[in-house]
Coordinates of C-alpha atoms in Angstrom, one line a residue:
Chain A
M115 CA -15.7 -78.9 -89.8
K116 CA -14.2 -79.6 -92.9
L117 CA -16.7 -78.5 -95.1
L118 CA -16.6 -74.8 -93.7
E119 CA -12.8 -74.7 -93.5
E120 CA -12.8 -75.5 -97.1
R121 CA -15.2 -73.1 -97.8
I122 CA -13.2 -70.4 -95.9
L123 CA -10.1 -71.3 -97.7
K124 CA -12.0 -71.0 -101.2
D125 CA -14.3 -68.0 -100.5
G126 CA -13.0 -66.3 -97.6
E127 CA -11.0 -63.1 -97.7
R128 CA -8.4 -62.0 -95.8
I129 CA -8.0 -58.2 -95.1
G130 CA -4.7 -57.7 -93.3
T131 CA -3.6 -60.5 -90.5
E132 CA -6.7 -60.4 -88.3
I133 CA -9.9 -59.5 -90.4
L134 CA -11.6 -62.3 -92.4
K135 CA -14.5 -61.4 -94.6
V136 CA -17.1 -64.3 -95.4
G137 CA -19.9 -62.1 -97.0
S138 CA -20.2 -64.3 -99.8
F139 CA -21.7 -67.5 -98.0
L140 CA -22.0 -66.5 -94.2
N141 CA -23.0 -63.1 -93.9
Q142 CA -24.8 -60.8 -96.3
Q143 CA -24.9 -63.6 -99.0
L144 CA -25.9 -66.9 -97.3
D145 CA -25.6 -70.3 -98.4
V146 CA -28.4 -71.8 -96.3
K147 CA -27.3 -75.4 -97.2
L148 CA -24.0 -75.0 -95.8
L149 CA -26.1 -73.1 -92.6
R150 CA -28.2 -76.2 -91.9
E151 CA -25.1 -78.5 -92.5
M152 CA -23.3 -76.5 -89.7
G153 CA -26.4 -77.1 -87.5
A154 CA -26.3 -80.4 -88.0
E155 CA -22.9 -80.8 -86.8
W156 CA -23.7 -78.5 -83.8
R157 CA -26.4 -80.9 -82.8
R158 CA -24.0 -83.8 -83.1
L159 CA -21.5 -82.0 -80.8
F160 CA -24.1 -81.3 -78.6
A161 CA -25.8 -84.6 -78.6
G162 CA -27.8 -85.4 -75.4
E163 CA -28.5 -81.8 -74.3
A164 CA -32.0 -80.9 -74.4
V165 CA -31.8 -77.5 -76.1
T166 CA -35.3 -75.5 -75.7
K167 CA -34.0 -72.3 -77.3
I168 CA -31.4 -70.6 -79.5
L169 CA -30.0 -67.3 -78.9
T170 CA -28.0 -64.9 -81.2
I171 CA -27.6 -61.3 -82.0
E172 CA -28.5 -59.2 -84.8
A173 CA -28.0 -59.1 -87.8
S174 CA -25.3 -61.5 -88.9
G175 CA -26.0 -64.2 -86.3
I176 CA -29.8 -64.5 -87.2
A177 CA -29.5 -66.6 -90.5
I178 CA -27.0 -69.3 -89.1
A179 CA -29.4 -69.6 -85.9
V180 CA -32.7 -69.9 -88.1
A181 CA -30.8 -72.6 -90.2
A182 CA -29.4 -74.6 -87.4
A183 CA -32.9 -74.6 -85.6
E184 CA -33.9 -77.3 -87.7
A185 CA -31.3 -79.8 -86.3
F186 CA -32.9 -79.0 -83.1
G187 CA -36.4 -79.8 -83.4
D188 CA -37.4 -76.3 -84.6
C189 CA -36.7 -74.7 -81.4
P190 CA -37.3 -71.1 -81.1
V191 CA -34.9 -68.7 -81.9
V192 CA -34.3 -65.6 -80.3
F193 CA -32.2 -62.6 -81.2
A194 CA -30.5 -60.0 -79.1
K195 CA -31.0 -56.5 -80.6
K196 CA -28.6 -53.6 -80.5
A197 CA -30.1 -50.9 -78.9
R198 CA -29.7 -47.4 -80.6
T199 CA -29.7 -45.6 -77.1
S200 CA -28.7 -46.6 -73.7
N201 CA -31.9 -45.5 -71.9
V202 CA -33.8 -48.8 -72.3
S203 CA -35.6 -49.9 -69.4
G204 CA -38.5 -52.0 -68.6
A205 CA -38.8 -55.8 -69.2
F206 CA -35.8 -56.2 -70.9
Y207 CA -32.5 -57.9 -69.9
T208 CA -29.7 -55.6 -71.1
A209 CA -25.8 -56.1 -71.4
K210 CA -23.3 -53.8 -72.7
V211 CA -20.9 -54.8 -75.4
Y212 CA -17.8 -53.4 -76.4
S213 CA -17.0 -53.7 -80.2
F214 CA -13.4 -53.8 -81.1
T215 CA -14.2 -53.5 -84.6
H216 CA -16.4 -50.1 -84.2
R217 CA -14.4 -48.9 -81.1
T218 CA -17.8 -48.3 -79.7
E219 CA -19.8 -49.6 -76.6
H220 CA -23.6 -50.4 -77.3
E221 CA -26.1 -52.2 -75.6
I222 CA -28.0 -55.4 -76.5
L223 CA -31.2 -56.4 -75.1
V224 CA -33.9 -59.3 -75.3
P225 CA -37.3 -58.9 -73.8
K226 CA -37.6 -61.1 -70.6
E227 CA -40.6 -62.8 -71.8
Y228 CA -38.4 -64.6 -74.5
L229 CA -35.7 -65.8 -71.9
L230 CA -37.3 -68.1 -69.1
P231 CA -35.6 -70.0 -65.9
E232 CA -36.6 -73.5 -67.4
D233 CA -35.2 -72.5 -71.0
R234 CA -31.9 -74.5 -71.8
V235 CA -30.3 -72.3 -74.3
L236 CA -27.6 -72.8 -77.2
L237 CA -26.1 -69.5 -78.2
I238 CA -25.0 -69.3 -81.7
D239 CA -22.7 -66.6 -83.6
D240 CA -20.8 -66.3 -86.5
F241 CA -17.6 -65.1 -85.2
L242 CA -15.9 -65.5 -82.0
A243 CA -12.6 -63.2 -81.6
K244 CA -11.9 -61.3 -78.1
G245 CA -15.4 -62.7 -77.0
E246 CA -17.2 -59.8 -76.1
A247 CA -20.4 -60.2 -78.0
L248 CA -20.5 -63.8 -76.5
R249 CA -20.0 -62.5 -73.1
G250 CA -22.6 -59.9 -73.2
L251 CA -25.2 -62.9 -74.4
V252 CA -23.8 -65.2 -71.7
S253 CA -24.8 -62.3 -69.2
L254 CA -28.5 -62.1 -70.5
I255 CA -28.9 -65.8 -69.9
R256 CA -27.5 -65.6 -66.6
Q257 CA -29.7 -62.5 -65.8
S258 CA -32.9 -64.6 -66.9
K259 CA -31.9 -67.7 -64.8
A260 CA -31.9 -69.8 -68.0
T261 CA -29.3 -72.6 -68.3
L262 CA -26.5 -71.9 -70.7
V263 CA -26.0 -75.3 -72.6
G264 CA -22.9 -73.9 -74.6
C265 CA -22.0 -71.8 -77.5
G266 CA -22.0 -72.9 -81.3
I267 CA -19.6 -70.7 -83.3
A268 CA -18.9 -71.0 -86.7
V269 CA -15.3 -69.3 -87.1
E270 CA -13.1 -68.8 -84.0
K271 CA -10.1 -66.7 -84.5
V272 CA -8.3 -68.4 -81.5
F273 CA -5.2 -66.2 -81.7
Q274 CA -7.4 -63.4 -80.3
G275 CA -7.7 -65.0 -77.2
G276 CA -11.4 -64.8 -76.6
G277 CA -12.4 -68.1 -76.8
D278 CA -10.0 -69.5 -74.4
L279 CA -10.9 -67.0 -71.8
L280 CA -14.3 -68.1 -71.9
R281 CA -13.4 -71.7 -71.7
E282 CA -11.7 -71.3 -68.4
E283 CA -14.6 -70.0 -67.1
G284 CA -16.2 -73.1 -67.6
I285 CA -18.4 -72.3 -70.7
R286 CA -18.5 -75.1 -73.5
I287 CA -17.8 -73.3 -76.9
E288 CA -17.9 -75.7 -80.1
S289 CA -16.0 -73.8 -83.0
L290 CA -16.5 -75.2 -86.5
A291 CA -13.6 -73.6 -87.8
R292 CA -10.6 -72.8 -85.7
I293 CA -8.1 -70.1 -87.1
R294 CA -4.7 -70.5 -85.5
R295 CA -3.3 -67.9 -87.4
M296 CA -3.7 -65.9 -90.8
D297 CA -0.7 -63.7 -90.9
G298 CA 1.3 -66.0 -93.0
E299 CA 0.8 -67.4 -96.6
T300 CA -2.5 -69.1 -95.8
I301 CA -5.0 -69.4 -93.3
E302 CA -4.0 -72.3 -90.4
F303 CA -6.6 -74.1 -88.7
N304 CA -6.6 -75.9 -85.3
N305 CA -7.5 -79.6 -85.2
Chain B
M241 CA -52.8 -68.1 -95.5
K242 CA -55.0 -69.4 -92.4
L243 CA -52.1 -70.7 -90.4
L244 CA -50.2 -67.0 -90.5
E245 CA -53.6 -65.3 -89.8
E246 CA -54.6 -67.5 -87.0
R247 CA -51.2 -66.9 -85.5
I248 CA -51.6 -63.1 -85.7
L249 CA -55.0 -63.4 -83.9
K250 CA -53.5 -65.6 -81.4
D251 CA -50.2 -64.0 -80.6
G252 CA -50.1 -60.4 -82.6
E253 CA -50.1 -57.2 -80.2
R254 CA -52.3 -54.4 -81.5
I255 CA -50.7 -50.9 -80.5
G256 CA -53.3 -48.4 -81.7
T257 CA -54.8 -48.7 -85.0
E258 CA -51.9 -48.9 -87.3
I259 CA -49.0 -51.0 -85.6
L260 CA -49.0 -55.0 -85.3
K261 CA -46.1 -56.3 -83.0
V262 CA -45.5 -60.1 -84.0
G263 CA -42.2 -60.2 -82.0
S264 CA -43.1 -63.2 -80.2
F265 CA -43.0 -65.4 -83.6
L266 CA -41.9 -63.5 -86.5
N267 CA -39.3 -61.0 -85.1
Q268 CA -37.3 -61.2 -82.1
Q269 CA -38.5 -64.7 -81.1
L270 CA -39.0 -66.9 -84.3
D271 CA -41.4 -69.8 -84.8
V272 CA -38.9 -71.5 -87.6
K273 CA -41.4 -74.2 -88.4
L274 CA -43.9 -71.5 -89.1
L275 CA -41.5 -69.6 -91.3
R276 CA -40.7 -72.8 -93.5
E277 CA -44.5 -73.2 -93.9
M278 CA -44.7 -69.7 -95.3
G279 CA -41.8 -70.6 -97.5
A280 CA -43.6 -73.3 -98.7
E281 CA -46.7 -71.5 -99.6
W282 CA -44.7 -68.6 -101.8
R283 CA -43.1 -71.5 -103.4
R284 CA -46.9 -72.9 -104.3
L285 CA -47.7 -69.3 -105.3
F286 CA -44.8 -68.6 -107.3
A287 CA -44.7 -72.2 -108.9
G288 CA -43.4 -72.2 -112.3
E289 CA -41.0 -69.1 -111.7
A290 CA -37.1 -70.2 -111.5
V291 CA -36.0 -68.4 -108.8
T292 CA -32.5 -68.3 -108.5
K293 CA -32.0 -65.7 -105.4
I294 CA -33.9 -64.3 -102.5
L295 CA -33.3 -60.7 -101.4
T296 CA -34.3 -59.3 -98.3
I297 CA -33.4 -56.3 -95.7
E298 CA -31.8 -56.6 -92.5
A299 CA -32.6 -57.3 -89.6
S300 CA -36.3 -58.7 -89.6
G301 CA -36.5 -60.0 -93.3
I302 CA -33.2 -62.5 -92.9
A303 CA -34.9 -65.5 -90.6
I304 CA -38.0 -65.5 -92.8
A305 CA -35.8 -65.4 -95.9
V306 CA -33.6 -68.2 -94.8
A307 CA -36.5 -70.2 -93.9
A308 CA -38.2 -69.8 -97.2
A309 CA -35.0 -70.5 -99.0
E310 CA -35.2 -74.2 -98.5
A311 CA -38.5 -74.3 -100.5
F312 CA -36.9 -72.7 -103.5
G313 CA -34.0 -75.2 -103.6
D314 CA -31.7 -73.8 -101.2
C315 CA -31.0 -70.8 -103.8
P316 CA -28.7 -68.2 -102.0
V317 CA -30.4 -65.5 -99.6
V318 CA -29.0 -61.8 -99.8
F319 CA -29.9 -59.1 -97.4
A320 CA -29.5 -55.4 -97.9
K321 CA -27.9 -53.8 -95.0
K322 CA -29.1 -50.6 -94.0
A323 CA -26.0 -48.0 -94.1
R324 CA -25.0 -45.8 -90.8
T325 CA -23.7 -43.2 -93.0
S326 CA -24.7 -41.7 -96.7
N327 CA -21.3 -41.9 -98.1
V328 CA -21.0 -45.2 -99.2
S329 CA -19.6 -45.7 -102.6
G330 CA -17.8 -48.2 -104.9
A331 CA -19.1 -51.5 -105.5
F332 CA -22.6 -51.0 -104.1
Y333 CA -26.1 -50.9 -105.3
T334 CA -27.9 -48.1 -103.1
A335 CA -31.2 -46.8 -102.7
K336 CA -32.9 -44.3 -100.3
V337 CA -35.5 -45.6 -98.2
Y338 CA -37.7 -43.2 -95.8
S339 CA -39.0 -45.0 -92.4
F340 CA -42.3 -43.8 -91.5
T341 CA -41.8 -45.7 -88.1
H342 CA -38.7 -43.5 -87.3
R343 CA -39.3 -40.4 -89.3
T344 CA -35.6 -40.8 -90.9
E345 CA -34.1 -41.5 -94.2
H346 CA -31.6 -43.9 -94.7
E347 CA -29.5 -45.8 -97.4
I348 CA -29.8 -49.5 -97.9
L349 CA -27.1 -51.4 -100.0
V350 CA -25.8 -54.7 -101.5
P351 CA -22.5 -55.2 -102.9
K352 CA -22.9 -55.6 -106.7
E353 CA -21.2 -59.0 -106.9
Y354 CA -24.2 -60.6 -105.0
L355 CA -27.3 -59.4 -107.8
L356 CA -26.3 -60.4 -111.1
P357 CA -28.3 -59.7 -114.7
E358 CA -29.1 -63.4 -114.7
D359 CA -30.6 -63.6 -111.2
R360 CA -34.3 -64.1 -111.0
V361 CA -35.0 -62.5 -107.7
L362 CA -37.9 -63.0 -105.2
L363 CA -38.1 -60.4 -102.7
I364 CA -39.1 -61.2 -98.9
D365 CA -39.9 -59.1 -96.1
D366 CA -42.0 -59.2 -93.2
F367 CA -44.2 -56.2 -93.3
L368 CA -45.8 -54.0 -96.2
A369 CA -47.2 -50.9 -95.2
K370 CA -46.7 -47.7 -97.1
G371 CA -44.1 -49.9 -99.4
E372 CA -41.0 -47.6 -98.7
A373 CA -38.5 -50.2 -97.9
L374 CA -39.9 -52.6 -100.8
R375 CA -39.5 -49.9 -103.3
G376 CA -35.7 -49.5 -102.2
L377 CA -35.4 -53.1 -102.5
V378 CA -36.8 -53.2 -106.0
S379 CA -34.6 -50.3 -107.1
L380 CA -31.4 -52.3 -106.2
I381 CA -32.9 -55.0 -108.6
R382 CA -33.4 -52.8 -111.3
Q383 CA -30.1 -51.2 -110.7
S384 CA -28.4 -54.8 -111.4
K385 CA -30.5 -55.6 -114.3
A386 CA -31.6 -58.8 -112.6
T387 CA -35.3 -59.9 -113.2
L388 CA -37.5 -59.2 -110.4
V389 CA -40.2 -62.2 -110.0
G390 CA -42.3 -60.8 -107.3
C391 CA -42.4 -60.0 -103.5
G392 CA -43.3 -62.4 -100.9
I393 CA -44.6 -60.6 -97.7
A394 CA -45.8 -62.0 -94.4
V395 CA -48.1 -59.5 -93.4
E396 CA -49.4 -56.5 -95.7
K397 CA -51.4 -53.7 -94.1
V398 CA -54.0 -53.1 -97.0
F399 CA -55.4 -50.0 -95.5
Q400 CA -51.9 -48.2 -95.9
G401 CA -52.0 -48.6 -99.4
G402 CA -48.2 -49.4 -100.4
G403 CA -48.9 -52.6 -101.9
D404 CA -51.8 -51.8 -104.3
L405 CA -49.6 -48.8 -105.2
L406 CA -46.5 -51.1 -106.2
R407 CA -49.4 -53.8 -108.0
E408 CA -50.2 -50.8 -110.3
E409 CA -46.9 -50.5 -111.3
G410 CA -47.1 -54.3 -112.3
I411 CA -45.3 -55.7 -109.5
R412 CA -46.6 -58.9 -108.5
I413 CA -47.1 -59.2 -104.6
E414 CA -48.1 -62.3 -102.5
S415 CA -48.8 -61.4 -99.2
L416 CA -49.7 -64.2 -96.7
A417 CA -52.0 -62.1 -94.4
R418 CA -53.7 -59.3 -95.5
I419 CA -55.0 -56.9 -93.0
R420 CA -57.8 -54.8 -94.1
R421 CA -58.3 -53.1 -90.8
M422 CA -57.5 -53.2 -87.4
D423 CA -59.0 -50.4 -85.9
G424 CA -62.2 -51.8 -84.7
E425 CA -62.8 -54.9 -82.2
T426 CA -60.5 -57.2 -84.0
I427 CA -58.3 -57.5 -86.9
E428 CA -60.2 -58.2 -90.2
F429 CA -58.4 -59.8 -93.3
N430 CA -59.0 -59.6 -96.7
N431 CA -59.5 -62.9 -98.6

């Protein structure tokens, strides 16, 4: 998506060769018009799919998912919470997620009542790097017996490999900006 | 706002006499159409105010703020993060917030570049009880020298007193559902 790539080049901040900060428009400060346009693009890419629910993860996925929901007929948005403790039980689907950024493992969870077997779920998240968070969300959907329609990602760091591993497992991933490399003079995108 | 009051009566869950769970439409699962209608109501209430920015706090405020932004001409949304540690320094505005729910104090923070002296800021949050979180957000705005237009709250628990204390300090608060009491047979709202 040209609009997002251009915005990344204009306002993204590279830190080293692997970290991209998008805090001024996609994270802590949000350009909601851009977010809605991203939602419209996912709608175009997933045309024909009857999405009944959007699933994301707190906190950075929530804004994108809510803005995108409009394009999917105002379907409900559900976000997985990151558990503070690992002793959650009861009526939750849970999965463990390893964070390479924070070098810790934590649990993510969704109440069972918010993911139903008849749901057709689109996953939305801001970043896809090694794919750990996305893999956890996919696990929650599989536990619920809902149908995973696919994943809409804002920024995929292709060079970190997580996206291609998930695609090899048959999961459809549509990333709006696919970064091939960012260790040179500029950020290079895949077409 | 009749629509929100009716939804609380239909889908809200009372836990004891003080806690109201709205997870199925305002928190972990989000009715984005309802959220946009709440935004339109705040726009009506704050008509004539040139809001340039919406400030909220992660995670539960983000969805409401993003959905409301459309009614305010797609103004940027900024959310305060809850710091894990208390040794944040550098280019942040910070405030301490005591949580009666979790009985802990934590720091909230916003990068200075996202709150400017020329901004006219509307605060948005889901709940107002004793007002601790809102007071922290007000502090961030005052540090930045931005203008606080007022606060748009989804659910105010009037019996916990925080809203009236803030109003006495001259802060404008517009709550869409004002719960007078919830210790009887049903939930009673103020007009």
